[in-house]
Coordinates of C-alpha atoms in Angstrom, one line a residue:
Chain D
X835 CA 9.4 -104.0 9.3
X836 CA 8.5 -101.7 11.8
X837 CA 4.8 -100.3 13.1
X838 CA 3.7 -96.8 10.9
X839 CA 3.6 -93.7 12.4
X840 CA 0.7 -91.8 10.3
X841 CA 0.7 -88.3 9.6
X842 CA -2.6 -86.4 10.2
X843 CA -3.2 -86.4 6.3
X844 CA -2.5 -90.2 6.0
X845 CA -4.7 -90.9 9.2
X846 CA -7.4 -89.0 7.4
X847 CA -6.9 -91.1 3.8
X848 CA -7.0 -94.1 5.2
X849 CA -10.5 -93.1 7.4
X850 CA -12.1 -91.9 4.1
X851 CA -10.9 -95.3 2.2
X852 CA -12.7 -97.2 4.8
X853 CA -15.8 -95.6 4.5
X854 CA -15.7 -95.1 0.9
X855 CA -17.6 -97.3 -2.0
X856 CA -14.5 -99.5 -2.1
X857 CA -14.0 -100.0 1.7
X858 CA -17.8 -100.5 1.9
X859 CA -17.4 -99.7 5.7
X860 CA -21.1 -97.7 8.0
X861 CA -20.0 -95.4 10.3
X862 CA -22.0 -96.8 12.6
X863 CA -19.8 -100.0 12.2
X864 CA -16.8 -98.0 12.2
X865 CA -18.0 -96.4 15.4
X866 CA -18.9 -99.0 17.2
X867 CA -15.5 -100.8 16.5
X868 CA -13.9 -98.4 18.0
X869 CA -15.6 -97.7 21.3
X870 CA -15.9 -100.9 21.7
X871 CA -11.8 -100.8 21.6
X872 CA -11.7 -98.3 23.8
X873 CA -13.9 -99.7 26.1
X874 CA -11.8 -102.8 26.2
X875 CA -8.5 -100.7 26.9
X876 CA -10.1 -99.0 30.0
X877 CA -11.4 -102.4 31.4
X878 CA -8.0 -103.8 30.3
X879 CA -5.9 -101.5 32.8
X880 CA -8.7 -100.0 35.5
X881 CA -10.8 -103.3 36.9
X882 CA -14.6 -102.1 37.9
X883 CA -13.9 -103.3 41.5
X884 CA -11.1 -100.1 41.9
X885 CA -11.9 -98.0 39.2
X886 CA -15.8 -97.8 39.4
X887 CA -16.4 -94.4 38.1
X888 CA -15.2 -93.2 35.0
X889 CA -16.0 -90.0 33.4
X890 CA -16.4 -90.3 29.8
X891 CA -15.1 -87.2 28.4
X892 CA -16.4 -86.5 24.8
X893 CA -15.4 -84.2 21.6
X894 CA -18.3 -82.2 19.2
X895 CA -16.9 -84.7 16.2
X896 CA -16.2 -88.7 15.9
X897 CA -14.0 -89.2 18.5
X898 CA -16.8 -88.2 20.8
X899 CA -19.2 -90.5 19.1
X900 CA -16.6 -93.3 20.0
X901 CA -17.0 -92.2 23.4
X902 CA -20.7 -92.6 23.5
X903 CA -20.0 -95.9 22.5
X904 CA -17.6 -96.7 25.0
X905 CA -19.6 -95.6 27.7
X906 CA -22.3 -98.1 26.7
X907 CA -20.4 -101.0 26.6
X908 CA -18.3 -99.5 29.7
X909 CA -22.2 -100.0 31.3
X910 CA -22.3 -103.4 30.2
X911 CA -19.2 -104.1 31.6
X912 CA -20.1 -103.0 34.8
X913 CA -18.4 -100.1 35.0
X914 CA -20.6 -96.8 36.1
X915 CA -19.9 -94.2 33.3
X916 CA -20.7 -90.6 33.4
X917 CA -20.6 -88.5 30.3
X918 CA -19.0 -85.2 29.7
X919 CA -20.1 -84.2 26.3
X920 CA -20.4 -80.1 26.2
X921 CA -21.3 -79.6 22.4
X922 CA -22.9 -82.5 21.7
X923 CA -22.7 -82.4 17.4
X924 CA -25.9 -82.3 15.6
X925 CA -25.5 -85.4 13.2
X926 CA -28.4 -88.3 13.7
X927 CA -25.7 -90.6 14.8
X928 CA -25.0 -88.6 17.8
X929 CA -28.3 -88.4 19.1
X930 CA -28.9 -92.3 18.7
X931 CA -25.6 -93.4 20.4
X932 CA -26.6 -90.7 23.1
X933 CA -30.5 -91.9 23.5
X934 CA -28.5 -96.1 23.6
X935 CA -27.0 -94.5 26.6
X936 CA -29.4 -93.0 28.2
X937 CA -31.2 -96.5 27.9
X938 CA -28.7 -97.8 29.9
X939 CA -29.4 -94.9 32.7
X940 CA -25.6 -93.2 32.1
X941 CA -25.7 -90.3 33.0
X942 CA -24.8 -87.1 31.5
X943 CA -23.5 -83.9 32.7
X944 CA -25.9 -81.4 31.0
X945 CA -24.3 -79.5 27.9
X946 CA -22.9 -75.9 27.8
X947 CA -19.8 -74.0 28.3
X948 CA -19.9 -73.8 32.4
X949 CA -16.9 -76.1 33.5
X950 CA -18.3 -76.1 37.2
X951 CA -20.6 -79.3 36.5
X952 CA -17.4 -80.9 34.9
X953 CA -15.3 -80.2 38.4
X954 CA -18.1 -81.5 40.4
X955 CA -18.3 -84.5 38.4
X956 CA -14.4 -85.1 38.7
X957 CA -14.3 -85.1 42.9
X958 CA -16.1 -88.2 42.2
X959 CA -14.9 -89.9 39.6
X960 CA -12.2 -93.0 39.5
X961 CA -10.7 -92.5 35.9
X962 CA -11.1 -90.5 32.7
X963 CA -12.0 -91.5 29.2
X964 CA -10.3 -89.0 27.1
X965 CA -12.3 -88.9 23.9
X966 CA -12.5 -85.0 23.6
X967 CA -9.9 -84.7 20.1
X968 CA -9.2 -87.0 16.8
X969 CA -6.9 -86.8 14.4
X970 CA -8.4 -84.3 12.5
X971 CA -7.7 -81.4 15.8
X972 CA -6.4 -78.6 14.9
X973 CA -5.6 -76.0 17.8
X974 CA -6.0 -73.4 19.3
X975 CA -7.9 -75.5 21.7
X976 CA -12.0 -73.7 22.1
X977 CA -14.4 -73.2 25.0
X978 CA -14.9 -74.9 27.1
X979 CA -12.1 -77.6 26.3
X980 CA -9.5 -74.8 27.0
X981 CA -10.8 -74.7 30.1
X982 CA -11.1 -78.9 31.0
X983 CA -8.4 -79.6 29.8
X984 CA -6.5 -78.0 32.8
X985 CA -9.2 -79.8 35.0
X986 CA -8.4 -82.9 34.0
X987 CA -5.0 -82.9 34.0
X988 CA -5.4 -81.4 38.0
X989 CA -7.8 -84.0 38.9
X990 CA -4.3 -86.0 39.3
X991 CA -7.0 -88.8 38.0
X992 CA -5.9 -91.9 35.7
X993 CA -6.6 -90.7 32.3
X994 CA -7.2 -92.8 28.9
X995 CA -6.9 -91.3 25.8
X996 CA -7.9 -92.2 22.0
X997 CA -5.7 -91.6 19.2
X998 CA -4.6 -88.8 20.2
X999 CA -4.0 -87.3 23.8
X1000 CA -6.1 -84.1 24.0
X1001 CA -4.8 -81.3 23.2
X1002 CA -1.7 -82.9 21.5
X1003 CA -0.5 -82.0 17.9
X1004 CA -1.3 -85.0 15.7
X1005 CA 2.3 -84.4 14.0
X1006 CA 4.5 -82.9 16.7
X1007 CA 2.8 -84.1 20.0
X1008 CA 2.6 -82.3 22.9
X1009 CA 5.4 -79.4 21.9
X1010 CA 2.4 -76.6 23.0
X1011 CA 2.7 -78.1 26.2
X1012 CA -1.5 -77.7 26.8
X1013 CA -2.1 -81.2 26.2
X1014 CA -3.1 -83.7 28.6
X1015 CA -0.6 -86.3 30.0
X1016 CA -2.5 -89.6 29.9
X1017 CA -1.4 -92.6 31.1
X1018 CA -3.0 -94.9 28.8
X1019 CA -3.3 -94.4 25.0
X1020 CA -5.3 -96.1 22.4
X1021 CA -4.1 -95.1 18.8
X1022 CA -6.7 -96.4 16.4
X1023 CA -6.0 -98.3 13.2
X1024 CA -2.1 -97.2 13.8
X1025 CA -0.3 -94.7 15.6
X1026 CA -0.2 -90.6 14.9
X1027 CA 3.4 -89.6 14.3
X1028 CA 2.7 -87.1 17.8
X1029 CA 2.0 -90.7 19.5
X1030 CA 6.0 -91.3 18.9
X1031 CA 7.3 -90.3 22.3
X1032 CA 4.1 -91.4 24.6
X1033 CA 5.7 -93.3 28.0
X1034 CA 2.5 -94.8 29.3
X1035 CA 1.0 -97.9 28.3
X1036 CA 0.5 -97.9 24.2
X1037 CA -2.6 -99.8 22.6
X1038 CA -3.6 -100.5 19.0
X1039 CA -7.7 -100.8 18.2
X1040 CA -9.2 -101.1 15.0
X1041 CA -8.9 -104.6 14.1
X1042 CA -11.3 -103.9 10.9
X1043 CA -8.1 -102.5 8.8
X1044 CA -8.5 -105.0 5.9
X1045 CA -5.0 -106.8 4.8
X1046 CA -5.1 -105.3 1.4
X1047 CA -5.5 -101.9 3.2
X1048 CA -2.6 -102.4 5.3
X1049 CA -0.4 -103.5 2.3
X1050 CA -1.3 -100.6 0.5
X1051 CA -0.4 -98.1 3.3
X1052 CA 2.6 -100.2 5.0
X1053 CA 1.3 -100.0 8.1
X1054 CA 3.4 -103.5 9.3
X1055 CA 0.7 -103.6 12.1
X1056 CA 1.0 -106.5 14.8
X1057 CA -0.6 -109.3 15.3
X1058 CA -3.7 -109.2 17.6
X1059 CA -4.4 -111.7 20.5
X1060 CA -7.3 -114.2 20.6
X1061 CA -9.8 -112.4 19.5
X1062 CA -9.3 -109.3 21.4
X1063 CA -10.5 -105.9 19.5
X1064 CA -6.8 -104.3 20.8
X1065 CA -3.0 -105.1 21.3
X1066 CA -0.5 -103.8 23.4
X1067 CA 2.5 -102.3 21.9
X1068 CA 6.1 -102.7 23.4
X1069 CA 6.9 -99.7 26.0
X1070 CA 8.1 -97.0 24.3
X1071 CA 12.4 -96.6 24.8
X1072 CA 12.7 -94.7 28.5
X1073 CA 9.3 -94.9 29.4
X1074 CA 8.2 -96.3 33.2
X1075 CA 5.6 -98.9 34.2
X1076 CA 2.4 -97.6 35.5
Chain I
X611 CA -35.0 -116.0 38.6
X612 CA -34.2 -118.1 35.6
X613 CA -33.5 -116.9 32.1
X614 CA -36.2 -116.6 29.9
X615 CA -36.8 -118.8 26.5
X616 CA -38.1 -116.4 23.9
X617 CA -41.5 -117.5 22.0
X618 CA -40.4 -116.4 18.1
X619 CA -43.3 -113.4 18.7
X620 CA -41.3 -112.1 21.6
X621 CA -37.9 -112.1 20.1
X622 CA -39.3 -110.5 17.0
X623 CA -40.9 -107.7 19.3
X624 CA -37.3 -107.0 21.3
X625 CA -35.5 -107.3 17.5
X626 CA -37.8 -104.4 16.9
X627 CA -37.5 -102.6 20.3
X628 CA -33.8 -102.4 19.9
X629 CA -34.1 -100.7 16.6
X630 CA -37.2 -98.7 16.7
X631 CA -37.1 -94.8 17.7
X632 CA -37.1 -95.9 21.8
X633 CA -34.1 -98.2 21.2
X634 CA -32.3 -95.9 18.6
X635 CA -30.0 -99.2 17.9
X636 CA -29.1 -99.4 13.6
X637 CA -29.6 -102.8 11.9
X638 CA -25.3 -101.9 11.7
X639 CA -24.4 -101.4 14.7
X640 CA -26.6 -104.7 15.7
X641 CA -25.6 -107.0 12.9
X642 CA -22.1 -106.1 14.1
X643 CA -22.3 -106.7 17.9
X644 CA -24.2 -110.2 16.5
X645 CA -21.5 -111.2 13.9
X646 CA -18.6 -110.8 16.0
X647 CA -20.0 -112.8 19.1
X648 CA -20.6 -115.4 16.4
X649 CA -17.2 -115.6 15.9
X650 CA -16.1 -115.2 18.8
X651 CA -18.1 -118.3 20.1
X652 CA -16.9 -120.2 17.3
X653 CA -13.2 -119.2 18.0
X654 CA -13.8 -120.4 22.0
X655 CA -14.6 -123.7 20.7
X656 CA -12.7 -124.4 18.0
X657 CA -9.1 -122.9 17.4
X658 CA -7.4 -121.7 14.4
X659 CA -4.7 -124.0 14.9
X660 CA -7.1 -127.5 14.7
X661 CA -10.1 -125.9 12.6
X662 CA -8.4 -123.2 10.4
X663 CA -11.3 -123.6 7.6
X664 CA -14.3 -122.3 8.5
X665 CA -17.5 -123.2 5.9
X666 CA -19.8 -119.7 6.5
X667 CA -23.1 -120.7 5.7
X668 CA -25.4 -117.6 4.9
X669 CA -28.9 -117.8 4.7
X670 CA -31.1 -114.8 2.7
X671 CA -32.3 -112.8 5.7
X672 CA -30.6 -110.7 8.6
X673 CA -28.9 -114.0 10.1
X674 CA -26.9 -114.2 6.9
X675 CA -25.8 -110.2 7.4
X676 CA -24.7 -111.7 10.7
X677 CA -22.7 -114.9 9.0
X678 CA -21.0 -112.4 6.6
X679 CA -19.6 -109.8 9.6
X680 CA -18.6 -113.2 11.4
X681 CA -16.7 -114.3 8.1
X682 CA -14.7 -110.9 8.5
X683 CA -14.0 -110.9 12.1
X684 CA -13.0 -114.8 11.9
X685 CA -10.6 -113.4 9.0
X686 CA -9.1 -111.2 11.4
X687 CA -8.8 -113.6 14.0
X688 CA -6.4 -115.7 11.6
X689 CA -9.4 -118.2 10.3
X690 CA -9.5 -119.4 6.1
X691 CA -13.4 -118.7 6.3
X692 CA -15.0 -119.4 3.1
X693 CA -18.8 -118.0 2.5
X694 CA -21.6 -119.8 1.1
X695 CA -24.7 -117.5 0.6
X696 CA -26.6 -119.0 -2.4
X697 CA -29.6 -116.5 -2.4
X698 CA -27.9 -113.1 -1.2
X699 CA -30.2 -110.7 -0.1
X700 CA -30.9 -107.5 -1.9
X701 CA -30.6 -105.1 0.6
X702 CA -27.9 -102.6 0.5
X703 CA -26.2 -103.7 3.5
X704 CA -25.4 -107.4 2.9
X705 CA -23.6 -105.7 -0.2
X706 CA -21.4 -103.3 1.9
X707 CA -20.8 -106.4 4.2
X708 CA -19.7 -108.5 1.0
X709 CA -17.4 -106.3 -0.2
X710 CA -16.4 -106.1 3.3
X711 CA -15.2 -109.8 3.2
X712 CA -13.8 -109.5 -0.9
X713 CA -11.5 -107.0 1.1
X714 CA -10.5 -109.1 3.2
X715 CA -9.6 -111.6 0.2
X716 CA -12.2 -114.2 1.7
X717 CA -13.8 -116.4 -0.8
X718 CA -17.2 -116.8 -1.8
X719 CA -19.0 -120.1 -3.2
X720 CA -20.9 -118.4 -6.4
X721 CA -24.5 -117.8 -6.1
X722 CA -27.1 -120.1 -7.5
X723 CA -29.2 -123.1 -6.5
X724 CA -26.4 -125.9 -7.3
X725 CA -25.0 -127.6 -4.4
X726 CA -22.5 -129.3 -5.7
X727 CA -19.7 -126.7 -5.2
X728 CA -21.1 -126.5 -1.0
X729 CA -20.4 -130.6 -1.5
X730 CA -17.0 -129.5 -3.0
X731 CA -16.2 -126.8 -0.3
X732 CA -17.3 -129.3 2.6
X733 CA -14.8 -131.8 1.8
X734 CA -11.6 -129.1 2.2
X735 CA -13.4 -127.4 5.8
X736 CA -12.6 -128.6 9.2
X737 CA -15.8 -126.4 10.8
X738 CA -19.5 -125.0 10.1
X739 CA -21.2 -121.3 11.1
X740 CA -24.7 -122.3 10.8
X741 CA -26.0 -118.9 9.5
X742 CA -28.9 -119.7 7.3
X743 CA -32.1 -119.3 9.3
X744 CA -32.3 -117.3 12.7
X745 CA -36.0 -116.6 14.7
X746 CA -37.9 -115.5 11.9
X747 CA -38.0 -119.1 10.2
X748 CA -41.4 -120.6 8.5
X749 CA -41.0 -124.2 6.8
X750 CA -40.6 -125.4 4.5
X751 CA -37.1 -125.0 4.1
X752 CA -36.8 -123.7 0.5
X753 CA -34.1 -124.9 -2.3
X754 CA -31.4 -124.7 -2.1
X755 CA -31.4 -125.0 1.1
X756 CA -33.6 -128.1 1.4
X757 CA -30.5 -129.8 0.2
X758 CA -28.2 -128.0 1.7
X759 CA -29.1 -128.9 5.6
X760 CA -28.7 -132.4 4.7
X761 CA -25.2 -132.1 2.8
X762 CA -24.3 -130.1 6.7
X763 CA -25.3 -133.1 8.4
X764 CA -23.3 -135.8 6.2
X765 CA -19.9 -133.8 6.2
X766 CA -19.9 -134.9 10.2
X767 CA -17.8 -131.7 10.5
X768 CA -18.7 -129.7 13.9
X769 CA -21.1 -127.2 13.4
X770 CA -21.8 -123.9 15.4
X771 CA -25.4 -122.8 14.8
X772 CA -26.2 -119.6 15.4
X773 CA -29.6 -118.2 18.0
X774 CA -31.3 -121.2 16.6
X775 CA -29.9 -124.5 14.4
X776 CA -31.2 -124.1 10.9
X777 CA -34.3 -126.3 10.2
X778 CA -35.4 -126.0 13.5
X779 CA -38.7 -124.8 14.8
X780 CA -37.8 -121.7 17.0
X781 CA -40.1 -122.8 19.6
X782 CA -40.8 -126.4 19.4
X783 CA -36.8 -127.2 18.1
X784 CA -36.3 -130.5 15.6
X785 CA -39.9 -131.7 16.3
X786 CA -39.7 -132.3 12.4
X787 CA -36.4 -134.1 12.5
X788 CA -35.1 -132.3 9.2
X789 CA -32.9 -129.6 11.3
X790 CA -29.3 -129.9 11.8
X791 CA -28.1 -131.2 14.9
X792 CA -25.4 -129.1 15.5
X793 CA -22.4 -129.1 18.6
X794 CA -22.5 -125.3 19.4
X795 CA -25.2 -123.1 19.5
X796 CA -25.3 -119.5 20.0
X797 CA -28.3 -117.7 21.3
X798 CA -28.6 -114.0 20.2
X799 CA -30.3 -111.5 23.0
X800 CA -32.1 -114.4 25.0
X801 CA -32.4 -118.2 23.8
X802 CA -35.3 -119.3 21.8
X803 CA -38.0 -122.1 23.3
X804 CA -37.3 -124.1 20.6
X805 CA -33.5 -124.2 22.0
X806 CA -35.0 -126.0 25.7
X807 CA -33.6 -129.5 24.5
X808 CA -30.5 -128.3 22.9
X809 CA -27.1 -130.7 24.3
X810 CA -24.3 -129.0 23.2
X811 CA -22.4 -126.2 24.2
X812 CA -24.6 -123.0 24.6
X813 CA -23.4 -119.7 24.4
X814 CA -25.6 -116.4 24.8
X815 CA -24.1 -113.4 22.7
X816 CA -25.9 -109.8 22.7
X817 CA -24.2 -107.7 25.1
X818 CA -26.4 -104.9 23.7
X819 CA -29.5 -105.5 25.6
X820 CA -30.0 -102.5 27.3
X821 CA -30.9 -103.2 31.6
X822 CA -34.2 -101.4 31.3
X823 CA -35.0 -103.3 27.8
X824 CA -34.3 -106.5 30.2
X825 CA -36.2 -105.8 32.8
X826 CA -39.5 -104.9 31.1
X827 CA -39.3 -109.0 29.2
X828 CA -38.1 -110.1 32.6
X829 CA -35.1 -111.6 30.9
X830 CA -32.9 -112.6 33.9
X831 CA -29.8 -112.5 31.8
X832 CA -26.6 -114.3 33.0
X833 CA -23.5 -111.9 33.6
X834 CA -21.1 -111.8 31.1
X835 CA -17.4 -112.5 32.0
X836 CA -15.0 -109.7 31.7
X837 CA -15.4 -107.9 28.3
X838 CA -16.4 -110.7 26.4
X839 CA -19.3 -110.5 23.9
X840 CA -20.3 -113.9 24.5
X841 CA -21.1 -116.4 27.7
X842 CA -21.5 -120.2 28.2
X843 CA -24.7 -121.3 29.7
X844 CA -24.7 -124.3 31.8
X845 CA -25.2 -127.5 30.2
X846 CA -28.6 -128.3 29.8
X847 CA -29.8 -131.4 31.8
X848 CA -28.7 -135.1 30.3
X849 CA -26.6 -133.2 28.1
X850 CA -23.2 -134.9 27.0
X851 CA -19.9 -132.8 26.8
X852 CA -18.7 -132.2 23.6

């Protein structure tokens, strides 16, 4: 029985059965879960003592809560994280994951639609978080993400994405051709059909999916190590070592 | 500079730091970070393999909202946890993280002051999470847990207590000679004065204390190792390995 591809649709069913009165799930559990995985991956692939610096690039909806989180624990690791969050959403949970960072003294790049700050910030950085887009994007791509987007990818910089590489359809992948090219990816509770031809290194996070959950949606996910909050998957047919 | 032993007024004060308007930390997100370094210091010790069924013992208050997420995240790790919270609290939360576990198809001793099905359960586990009472304790120990700590003690199974043994005095430890005596013990944010004496195997858990939050209770926290959410403590002086 092979790992699930989700469609967009199924990724966002099985998000609202989590959080629903039968899954019982908090965001704020769900949330930190998942930037705590994402943490983890980064650490897993770019040690502190080379990678030091890592921009923590962050989306207006979930996936850029995730980030917040991940740039916390990325400051507890010992990493020195820098956040990139332009439209910073207006939702409580936002403003407390950004105010647990700033209590951590992480800096962030202040918000608005000028990329300049964003290119500044890259000359000295060591790798990207890419937390910018979920599952629920839906193109075209808006200001000023059309414009980072092409930053990042120039910035020749190691990037990590979440669920979804930036950019990326959920379904078809990078077809547009405007997505980034990361070289890590961390699909979350199982991999996005778009995730299918990815040649970098491939992780799985969200070890909260409970059993009956993956029965129900035939997700056949693996088995995680230890008690490690992520797993990596076998390399993808034609893809090269990092 | 040598880490600091919490008096039970300064661990309540940073317990309300991290969550007050300044710390912007929710009882969620905290009671996550907690449960899972429970089980992760209960997984370092004892493996899945040798101690595959783990008794969860949950007392009324937050510390049992951190015995039920560590019943989960033990779940997931490949553990048979089974949960005994006789007097579950009220609160909304400890709900959510009940159905949480019932999700996760882990079983649940029924509510109610009779201890004869903890007796029952004891004889079929191989390990203990000591959940019951964390730093907020005030004797006497109330039915039915006055019976329960006991019934712990006689099973002779290890036991992982968790930021301070239950029955303990959180800063003058088992002066009164009723608390458990317990083989692991894991300290949550800082260890508790009453924990001075302890011989076991000490962990410290609560990589969410942020460095400014630190600094200001002069908490000369150890570094933690990798991305782990827990580290070992050096064994206290005359102490015996386990």
């Amino acid at each position: 029985m092979s790992l699930r591809y989700l469609t967009a649709k199924l990724a966002q069913q099985i998000d609202e059965e989590l959080m629903n009165a039968a899954g019982a799930f908090s965001i704020d559990q769900l949330m930190e879960l998942a930037g705590l995985a994402c943490a983890q991956t980064l650490a897993k692939v770019y040690s502190r003592e080379k990678y030091p610096r890592v921009l923590v690039c962050c989306g207006p909806g979930n996936q850029g809560g995730d980030g917040l989180v991940a740039a916390r624990h990325l400051g507890m690791f010992g990493y020195r994280p820098t956040i990139w969050m332009p439209k910073p959403g207006s939702k409580d949970i936002y403003k407390r994951l950004k105010k647990q960072c700033d209590n951590m003294h992480i800096q962030t790049i202040a918000p608005g639609t000028d990329v300049q700050p964003l290119r500044d910030e890259l000359a000295h950085s060591d790798v990207i978080l890419d937390a910018i887009f979920g599952f629920s994007f839906q193109p075209p791509v808006r200001a000023p993400f059309d414009a980072a987007l092409p930053l990042l990818t120039e910035s020749g910089l190691p990037i990590v994405s979440v669920d979804i590489p930036s950019g990326w359809d959920v379904e078809k992948g990078n077809a547009a051709g405007f997505g980034l090219n990361p070289d890590v990816l961390l699909s979350l509770t199982a991999p996005k059909e778009g995730s299918r031809g990815f040649k970098g290194r491939h992780f799985l996070g969200g070890r909260f999916v409970p059993k009956a959950m993956e029965e129900k949606f035939q997700l056949n996910l693996p088995e995680y190590p230890g008690f490690d909050q992520i797993v990596e998957l076998p390399p993808a047919e034609g893809s090269q070592k990092l």
